[in-house]
Amino acid sequence: MERPYISVIIPAYNAAHTIETTLNSVCAQNMDCVQIIVVDDGSLDNTYRIATEIAQRSLQGKTFIIVKQENRGVSAARNRGLDLAKGKYIFFLDSDDLLEPDCLSELFKEAEVTHSEIVMCGFDEVAENGIVLAPFEQHYKFPDKGIDGKRLLKLLLKKSTKIWTSSAIYSSFLIKRSRLRFTEGAKFGEDQEFIFKAVFNSFRTSCLEKTLSHYVIRSHSAMRRKGLSHFHYVASMLRVHNYLVKSRSSEEILSLIRKSKIPEAYMDVFAILVRGGDNIELLNILHRNKAIRKQISNASIMVDSRIWLKSVLLLYAPKIMYSFWRKTSQ
């Protein structure tokens, strides 16, 4: 097969119960010249066997690479996929999520016609039974076509729109030119870190005003687990800030990171710990930490009034915030 138009990179760990459905949604794409890369990150179940069996089918226009490595985390698995990718564009897909049959063809066509380095689409959050929980347009807007990456990054940081791991394609040239990699060892926020860096470095972006991807919300997902590892999300946002400083980003973008994204990351972690039910002593220790308090206090009412209010309550009336998070626990 000639050089693939798109390489789809799928990291998988103990995904035997979902990988077949996910791969079937990729195999059903209505375009040829697609490279499908599955990186089994040390699974203890039948993930590798199932992926290999699907790869052995005769699928016109699709080629497979199935590799297995020792367990090193999702970032290392995605980076391994990047090393193996031959496509003009890269698409990342988690091993339990789904695509509409025209997802890749529509994204590819838009990228080629508009000469864009990143093309995004809408995505819905859906339950395991397929019921839509949160339609994209209920919370976000589609950005204009043809805007540069820095303008799109501002919209992402202001939460006007959102790119999810599996709702955009990226030019391989953009990734190589910007030397982009996923931060290995990071357990949370590594995807947003990559997306923000890629968008910042993109000369031209575009958007399809349609939902082509489905983020499946599962009860056992990593994001629903309790624990201090969620501070990795804070670390990811701090790395984004440092990267943008070194890249001489505008003060407007840096301010959005400092005054919204980093405080918001702390809010998310504190909320998770509160909902864990047995972390009050730990919460009190973290609450007194001067560095954490300083970064939370950077929240600005002019940038994000919701995050600002939560930060004020957390800093000066933590019991009120703790009570709120417990009541809103799902």
CSV table of C-alpha atoms in Angstrom, one decimal:
chain,number,residue,atom,x,y,z
A,1,MET,CA,0.0,0.0,0.0
A,2,GLU,CA,1.2,3.5,-0.7
A,3,ARG,CA,1.9,5.9,2.1
A,4,PRO,CA,-1.1,6.0,4.4
A,5,TYR,CA,-3.3,9.0,4.5
A,6,ILE,CA,-3.9,8.6,8.2
A,7,SER,CA,-2.2,6.6,10.9
A,8,VAL,CA,-4.6,5.7,13.8
A,9,ILE,CA,-2.7,5.1,17.0
A,10,ILE,CA,-4.5,3.0,19.7
A,11,PRO,CA,-2.8,2.4,23.1
A,12,ALA,CA,-4.4,-0.5,24.9
A,13,TYR,CA,-4.1,-1.9,28.3
A,14,ASN,CA,-6.4,-4.8,29.5
A,15,ALA,CA,-8.9,-3.8,26.9
A,16,ALA,CA,-10.1,-7.2,25.9
A,17,HIS,CA,-13.8,-6.3,26.6
A,18,THR,CA,-13.7,-3.2,24.3
A,19,ILE,CA,-10.9,-3.4,21.8
A,20,GLU,CA,-12.9,-5.4,19.2
A,21,THR,CA,-15.7,-2.9,19.1
A,22,THR,CA,-13.3,0.0,18.8
A,23,LEU,CA,-11.2,-1.6,16.1
A,24,ASN,CA,-14.4,-2.5,14.2
A,25,SER,CA,-15.3,1.2,14.2
A,26,VAL,CA,-11.9,2.0,12.6
A,27,CYS,CA,-12.2,-0.9,10.1
A,28,ALA,CA,-15.6,0.4,9.1
A,29,GLN,CA,-14.2,3.8,8.0
A,30,ASN,CA,-15.2,4.7,4.5
A,31,MET,CA,-11.7,5.5,3.3
A,32,ASP,CA,-8.6,3.6,2.2
A,33,CYS,CA,-5.0,4.0,2.9
A,34,VAL,CA,-5.4,3.9,6.7
A,35,GLN,CA,-2.7,2.5,8.9
A,36,ILE,CA,-4.0,1.1,12.2
A,37,ILE,CA,-1.4,0.8,15.0
A,38,VAL,CA,-2.3,-1.0,18.3
A,39,VAL,CA,0.2,-0.7,21.1
A,40,ASP,CA,-0.5,-3.3,23.8
A,41,ASP,CA,1.0,-1.8,26.9
A,42,GLY,CA,1.6,-5.0,28.8
A,43,SER,CA,-2.0,-6.2,29.0
A,44,LEU,CA,-2.7,-9.2,31.3
A,45,ASP,CA,-5.8,-10.2,29.4
A,46,ASN,CA,-6.5,-11.2,25.7
A,47,THR,CA,-6.1,-7.7,24.2
A,48,TYR,CA,-3.2,-8.6,22.0
A,49,ARG,CA,-4.8,-11.8,20.8
A,50,ILE,CA,-8.1,-10.1,19.9
A,51,ALA,CA,-6.3,-7.2,18.1
A,52,THR,CA,-4.1,-9.7,16.2
A,53,GLU,CA,-7.1,-11.8,15.1
A,54,ILE,CA,-8.8,-8.7,13.7
A,55,ALA,CA,-5.6,-7.6,11.9
A,56,GLN,CA,-5.4,-10.9,10.1
A,57,ARG,CA,-8.7,-10.3,8.4
A,58,SER,CA,-8.6,-9.2,4.8
A,59,LEU,CA,-9.5,-5.5,4.9
A,60,GLN,CA,-9.1,-3.6,1.7
A,61,GLY,CA,-7.3,-0.3,2.2
A,62,LYS,CA,-6.4,-0.9,5.9
A,63,THR,CA,-3.0,-2.1,7.2
A,64,PHE,CA,-2.3,-3.1,10.8
A,65,ILE,CA,0.7,-3.0,13.1
A,66,ILE,CA,0.1,-4.8,16.4
A,67,VAL,CA,3.0,-4.5,18.9
A,68,LYS,CA,3.3,-5.5,22.6
A,69,GLN,CA,5.5,-3.8,25.1
A,70,GLU,CA,6.1,-4.0,28.9
A,71,ASN,CA,3.7,-1.8,30.9
A,72,ARG,CA,5.0,1.7,30.7
A,73,GLY,CA,1.8,3.8,30.6
A,74,VAL,CA,-0.4,5.4,27.9
A,75,SER,CA,2.1,8.1,27.0
A,76,ALA,CA,4.8,5.6,26.2
A,77,ALA,CA,2.4,3.6,24.2
A,78,ARG,CA,1.3,6.6,22.1
A,79,ASN,CA,4.9,7.6,21.6
A,80,ARG,CA,5.7,4.1,20.4
A,81,GLY,CA,2.8,4.5,17.9
A,82,LEU,CA,4.3,7.8,16.7
A,83,ASP,CA,7.6,6.1,16.0
A,84,LEU,CA,5.8,3.5,13.9
A,85,ALA,CA,3.4,5.9,12.1
A,86,LYS,CA,3.8,6.4,8.4
A,87,GLY,CA,0.7,8.5,7.7
A,88,LYS,CA,0.5,12.0,6.4
A,89,TYR,CA,-1.8,12.7,9.4
A,90,ILE,CA,-2.0,11.2,12.9
A,91,PHE,CA,-5.2,10.3,14.8
A,92,PHE,CA,-5.2,9.1,18.4
A,93,LEU,CA,-8.0,6.8,19.6
A,94,ASP,CA,-8.4,5.2,23.0
A,95,SER,CA,-9.1,1.5,23.1
A,96,ASP,CA,-12.7,1.9,24.3
A,97,ASP,CA,-14.0,4.7,22.2
A,98,LEU,CA,-15.9,4.9,18.9
A,99,LEU,CA,-16.0,6.7,15.5
A,100,GLU,CA,-18.6,7.5,13.0
A,101,PRO,CA,-17.9,5.7,9.7
A,102,ASP,CA,-17.0,8.9,7.9
A,103,CYS,CA,-14.9,10.4,10.7
A,104,LEU,CA,-11.4,9.9,9.2
A,105,SER,CA,-12.5,10.7,5.6
A,106,GLU,CA,-14.1,13.9,6.6
A,107,LEU,CA,-11.2,15.1,8.7
A,108,PHE,CA,-8.7,14.1,6.0
A,109,LYS,CA,-10.7,15.9,3.3
A,110,GLU,CA,-10.9,19.1,5.3
A,111,ALA,CA,-7.2,19.1,6.1
A,112,GLU,CA,-6.3,18.6,2.4
A,113,VAL,CA,-8.8,21.2,1.1
A,114,THR,CA,-7.9,23.9,3.7
A,115,HIS,CA,-4.2,23.0,4.1
A,116,SER,CA,-4.7,22.8,7.8
A,117,GLU,CA,-2.2,21.2,10.2
A,118,ILE,CA,-5.0,20.4,12.7
A,119,VAL,CA,-8.6,19.6,12.0
A,120,MET,CA,-11.1,19.1,14.8
A,121,CYS,CA,-14.7,17.9,15.0
A,122,GLY,CA,-17.4,17.6,17.6
A,123,PHE,CA,-17.6,14.7,20.0
A,124,ASP,CA,-20.3,13.4,22.3
A,125,GLU,CA,-19.9,11.8,25.7
A,126,VAL,CA,-21.9,8.6,25.7
A,127,ALA,CA,-22.8,5.9,28.2
A,128,GLU,CA,-21.7,2.3,27.7
A,129,ASN,CA,-25.2,1.5,26.4
A,130,GLY,CA,-24.8,4.2,23.7
A,131,ILE,CA,-27.1,6.9,25.3
A,132,VAL,CA,-25.7,10.4,24.7
A,133,LEU,CA,-24.9,12.0,28.0
A,134,ALA,CA,-23.4,15.3,26.9
A,135,PRO,CA,-23.7,16.4,23.3
A,136,PHE,CA,-20.8,18.6,22.1
A,137,GLU,CA,-23.0,21.6,21.2
A,138,GLN,CA,-24.6,21.6,24.6
A,139,HIS,CA,-21.3,22.8,26.2
A,140,TYR,CA,-19.1,24.0,23.4
A,141,LYS,CA,-19.1,26.0,20.1
A,142,PHE,CA,-17.4,25.1,16.9
A,143,PRO,CA,-14.6,27.5,16.2
A,144,ASP,CA,-14.2,29.3,12.9
A,145,LYS,CA,-12.3,27.6,10.1
A,146,GLY,CA,-8.9,28.8,9.0
A,147,ILE,CA,-7.7,30.3,12.3
A,148,ASP,CA,-4.2,30.0,13.5
A,149,GLY,CA,-3.2,27.8,16.4
A,150,LYS,CA,-2.7,30.6,18.9
A,151,ARG,CA,-6.2,31.9,18.4
A,152,LEU,CA,-7.6,28.4,18.7
A,153,LEU,CA,-5.6,27.8,21.9
A,154,LYS,CA,-7.2,30.9,23.4
A,155,LEU,CA,-10.6,29.5,22.7
A,156,LEU,CA,-9.7,26.1,24.2
A,157,LEU,CA,-8.3,27.8,27.4
A,158,LYS,CA,-11.5,29.9,27.7
A,159,LYS,CA,-13.5,26.7,27.3
A,160,SER,CA,-15.4,28.1,24.4
A,161,THR,CA,-14.6,24.9,22.5
A,162,LYS,CA,-12.7,21.6,23.2
A,163,ILE,CA,-10.5,19.1,21.5
A,164,TRP,CA,-10.6,15.7,22.9
A,165,THR,CA,-8.0,13.0,22.4
A,166,SER,CA,-10.0,11.4,19.5
A,167,SER,CA,-11.6,14.4,17.9
A,168,ALA,CA,-8.8,15.8,15.7
A,169,ILE,CA,-6.2,14.8,13.2
A,170,TYR,CA,-2.7,16.3,13.3
A,171,SER,CA,-0.2,16.8,10.5
A,172,SER,CA,2.8,14.4,10.9
A,173,PHE,CA,4.9,17.3,9.7
A,174,LEU,CA,3.6,19.5,12.6
A,175,ILE,CA,4.4,16.8,15.1
A,176,LYS,CA,7.9,16.3,13.8
A,177,ARG,CA,8.6,20.0,13.3
A,178,SER,CA,7.5,20.8,16.8
A,179,ARG,CA,9.2,17.7,18.3
A,180,LEU,CA,6.0,16.8,20.1
A,181,ARG,CA,5.8,13.8,22.3
A,182,PHE,CA,3.6,12.6,25.2
A,183,THR,CA,5.1,13.0,28.6
A,184,GLU,CA,6.0,9.5,29.8
A,185,GLY,CA,5.0,8.7,33.3
A,186,ALA,CA,2.1,11.2,33.4
A,187,LYS,CA,-1.1,9.5,34.3
A,188,PHE,CA,-3.6,12.3,33.9
A,189,GLY,CA,-3.6,15.4,31.7
A,190,GLU,CA,-1.0,14.1,29.3
A,191,ASP,CA,-3.5,14.3,26.4
A,192,GLN,CA,-4.4,17.9,27.1
A,193,GLU,CA,-0.8,18.8,27.4
A,194,PHE,CA,0.0,17.3,24.0
A,195,ILE,CA,-3.1,19.0,22.4
A,196,PHE,CA,-2.3,22.5,23.8
A,197,LYS,CA,1.3,22.2,22.6
A,198,ALA,CA,0.3,21.0,19.1
A,199,VAL,CA,-2.4,23.7,18.8
A,200,PHE,CA,0.1,26.4,19.9
A,201,ASN,CA,2.5,25.4,17.2
A,202,SER,CA,0.0,25.0,14.4
A,203,PHE,CA,0.0,27.6,11.6
A,204,ARG,CA,-3.5,26.8,10.4
A,205,THR,CA,-6.4,24.9,11.9
A,206,SER,CA,-9.9,24.0,10.7
A,207,CYS,CA,-13.1,22.6,12.1
A,208,LEU,CA,-15.9,20.3,10.9
A,209,GLU,CA,-19.2,21.4,12.4
A,210,LYS,CA,-20.4,17.9,13.0
A,211,THR,CA,-20.0,15.2,15.7
A,212,LEU,CA,-17.9,12.3,14.4
A,213,SER,CA,-16.4,10.8,17.5
A,214,HIS,CA,-17.8,9.3,20.7
A,215,TYR,CA,-16.1,9.4,24.1
A,216,VAL,CA,-17.5,6.4,26.1
A,217,ILE,CA,-17.9,7.1,29.8
A,218,ARG,CA,-17.2,4.0,31.8
A,219,SER,CA,-17.6,3.4,35.5
A,220,HIS,CA,-14.2,1.8,35.8
A,221,SER,CA,-12.3,4.4,33.8
A,222,ALA,CA,-9.0,5.9,35.2
A,223,MET,CA,-10.5,9.3,35.6
A,224,ARG,CA,-13.0,8.0,38.1
A,225,ARG,CA,-10.4,6.4,40.4
A,226,LYS,CA,-9.5,8.2,43.6
A,227,GLY,CA,-6.0,9.1,44.7
A,228,LEU,CA,-3.1,11.5,44.6
A,229,SER,CA,-2.1,10.4,41.1
A,230,HIS,CA,-4.7,13.0,39.9
A,231,PHE,CA,-2.1,15.6,40.8
A,232,HIS,CA,-0.5,14.5,37.5
A,233,TYR,CA,-3.1,16.7,35.9
A,234,VAL,CA,-1.8,19.7,37.7
A,235,ALA,CA,1.7,18.8,36.7
A,236,SER,CA,0.6,18.6,33.1
A,237,MET,CA,-0.8,22.1,33.2
A,238,LEU,CA,2.3,23.4,34.9
A,239,ARG,CA,4.4,21.9,32.1
A,240,VAL,CA,2.2,23.5,29.5
A,241,HIS,CA,2.8,26.9,31.2
A,242,ASN,CA,6.6,26.4,31.3
A,243,TYR,CA,6.6,25.2,27.6
A,244,LEU,CA,4.7,28.3,26.6
A,245,VAL,CA,7.0,30.6,28.5
A,246,LYS,CA,10.0,29.1,26.8
A,247,SER,CA,8.2,29.4,23.4
A,248,ARG,CA,7.6,33.1,24.1
A,249,SER,CA,3.9,32.9,24.1
A,250,SER,CA,1.8,36.0,24.5
A,251,GLU,CA,0.9,37.2,28.0
A,252,GLU,CA,-2.7,36.7,27.2
A,253,ILE,CA,-2.3,32.9,26.8
A,254,LEU,CA,0.0,32.6,29.8
A,255,SER,CA,-2.5,34.5,31.9
A,256,LEU,CA,-5.3,32.1,30.9
A,257,ILE,CA,-3.1,29.1,32.0
A,258,ARG,CA,-2.1,30.7,35.3
A,259,LYS,CA,-5.5,32.2,36.2
A,260,SER,CA,-7.8,29.5,34.9
A,261,LYS,CA,-6.3,26.1,33.9
A,262,ILE,CA,-3.9,25.6,36.8
A,263,PRO,CA,-6.4,26.6,39.5
A,264,GLU,CA,-9.1,24.5,37.8
A,265,ALA,CA,-6.7,21.5,37.8
A,266,TYR,CA,-6.4,21.9,41.6
A,267,MET,CA,-10.1,22.2,41.9
A,268,ASP,CA,-10.6,18.9,40.1
A,269,VAL,CA,-8.0,17.1,42.3
A,270,PHE,CA,-9.5,18.4,45.5
A,271,ALA,CA,-12.9,17.4,44.4
A,272,ILE,CA,-11.8,13.9,43.7
A,273,LEU,CA,-10.1,13.6,47.0
A,274,VAL,CA,-13.2,14.9,48.8
A,275,ARG,CA,-15.4,12.4,47.1
A,276,GLY,CA,-13.0,9.7,48.1
A,277,GLY,CA,-14.4,10.0,51.6
A,278,ASP,CA,-11.4,9.3,53.7
A,279,ASN,CA,-8.9,12.0,52.8
A,280,ILE,CA,-9.7,14.8,55.2
A,281,GLU,CA,-6.3,14.7,57.0
A,282,LEU,CA,-4.6,14.7,53.6
A,283,LEU,CA,-6.8,17.5,52.4
A,284,ASN,CA,-5.9,19.6,55.4
A,285,ILE,CA,-2.2,19.1,54.7
A,286,LEU,CA,-2.6,20.1,51.1
A,287,HIS,CA,-4.8,23.1,52.0
A,288,ARG,CA,-2.0,24.5,54.2
A,289,ASN,CA,0.7,24.1,51.5
A,290,LYS,CA,1.9,27.6,50.6
A,291,ALA,CA,2.8,26.8,47.0
A,292,ILE,CA,-0.6,25.2,46.3
A,293,ARG,CA,-2.5,28.0,47.9
A,294,LYS,CA,-0.5,30.6,45.8
A,295,GLN,CA,-1.3,28.8,42.6
A,296,ILE,CA,-5.0,28.4,43.5
A,297,SER,CA,-5.1,32.1,44.5
A,298,ASN,CA,-4.1,33.1,40.9
A,299,ALA,CA,-7.6,32.4,39.8
A,300,SER,CA,-9.2,35.6,38.4
A,301,ILE,CA,-12.8,36.6,38.4
A,302,MET,CA,-12.1,38.4,35.1
A,303,VAL,CA,-10.9,35.2,33.4
A,304,ASP,CA,-13.2,32.5,34.9
A,305,SER,CA,-15.7,33.6,37.5
A,306,ARG,CA,-16.8,30.0,38.3
A,307,ILE,CA,-13.2,28.9,39.0
A,308,TRP,CA,-12.5,32.1,40.9
A,309,LEU,CA,-15.5,31.6,43.3
A,310,LYS,CA,-14.5,28.0,43.9
A,311,SER,CA,-10.9,29.0,44.6
A,312,VAL,CA,-12.0,31.6,47.1
A,313,LEU,CA,-14.3,29.2,48.9
A,314,LEU,CA,-11.6,26.5,48.9
A,315,LEU,CA,-9.0,28.9,50.4
A,316,TYR,CA,-11.1,30.6,53.0
A,317,ALA,CA,-14.2,28.4,53.6
A,318,PRO,CA,-13.0,24.9,52.6
A,319,LYS,CA,-15.9,23.1,54.5
A,320,ILE,CA,-18.4,24.7,52.2
A,321,MET,CA,-16.6,23.5,49.1
A,322,TYR,CA,-16.1,20.0,50.6
A,323,SER,CA,-19.8,19.8,51.3
A,324,PHE,CA,-20.6,21.0,47.7
A,325,TRP,CA,-18.3,18.4,46.1
A,326,ARG,CA,-19.8,15.6,48.2
A,327,LYS,CA,-23.3,16.6,47.2
A,328,THR,CA,-22.4,16.7,43.6
A,329,SER,CA,-20.6,13.4,43.6
A,330,GLN,CA,-21.8,11.0,40.9
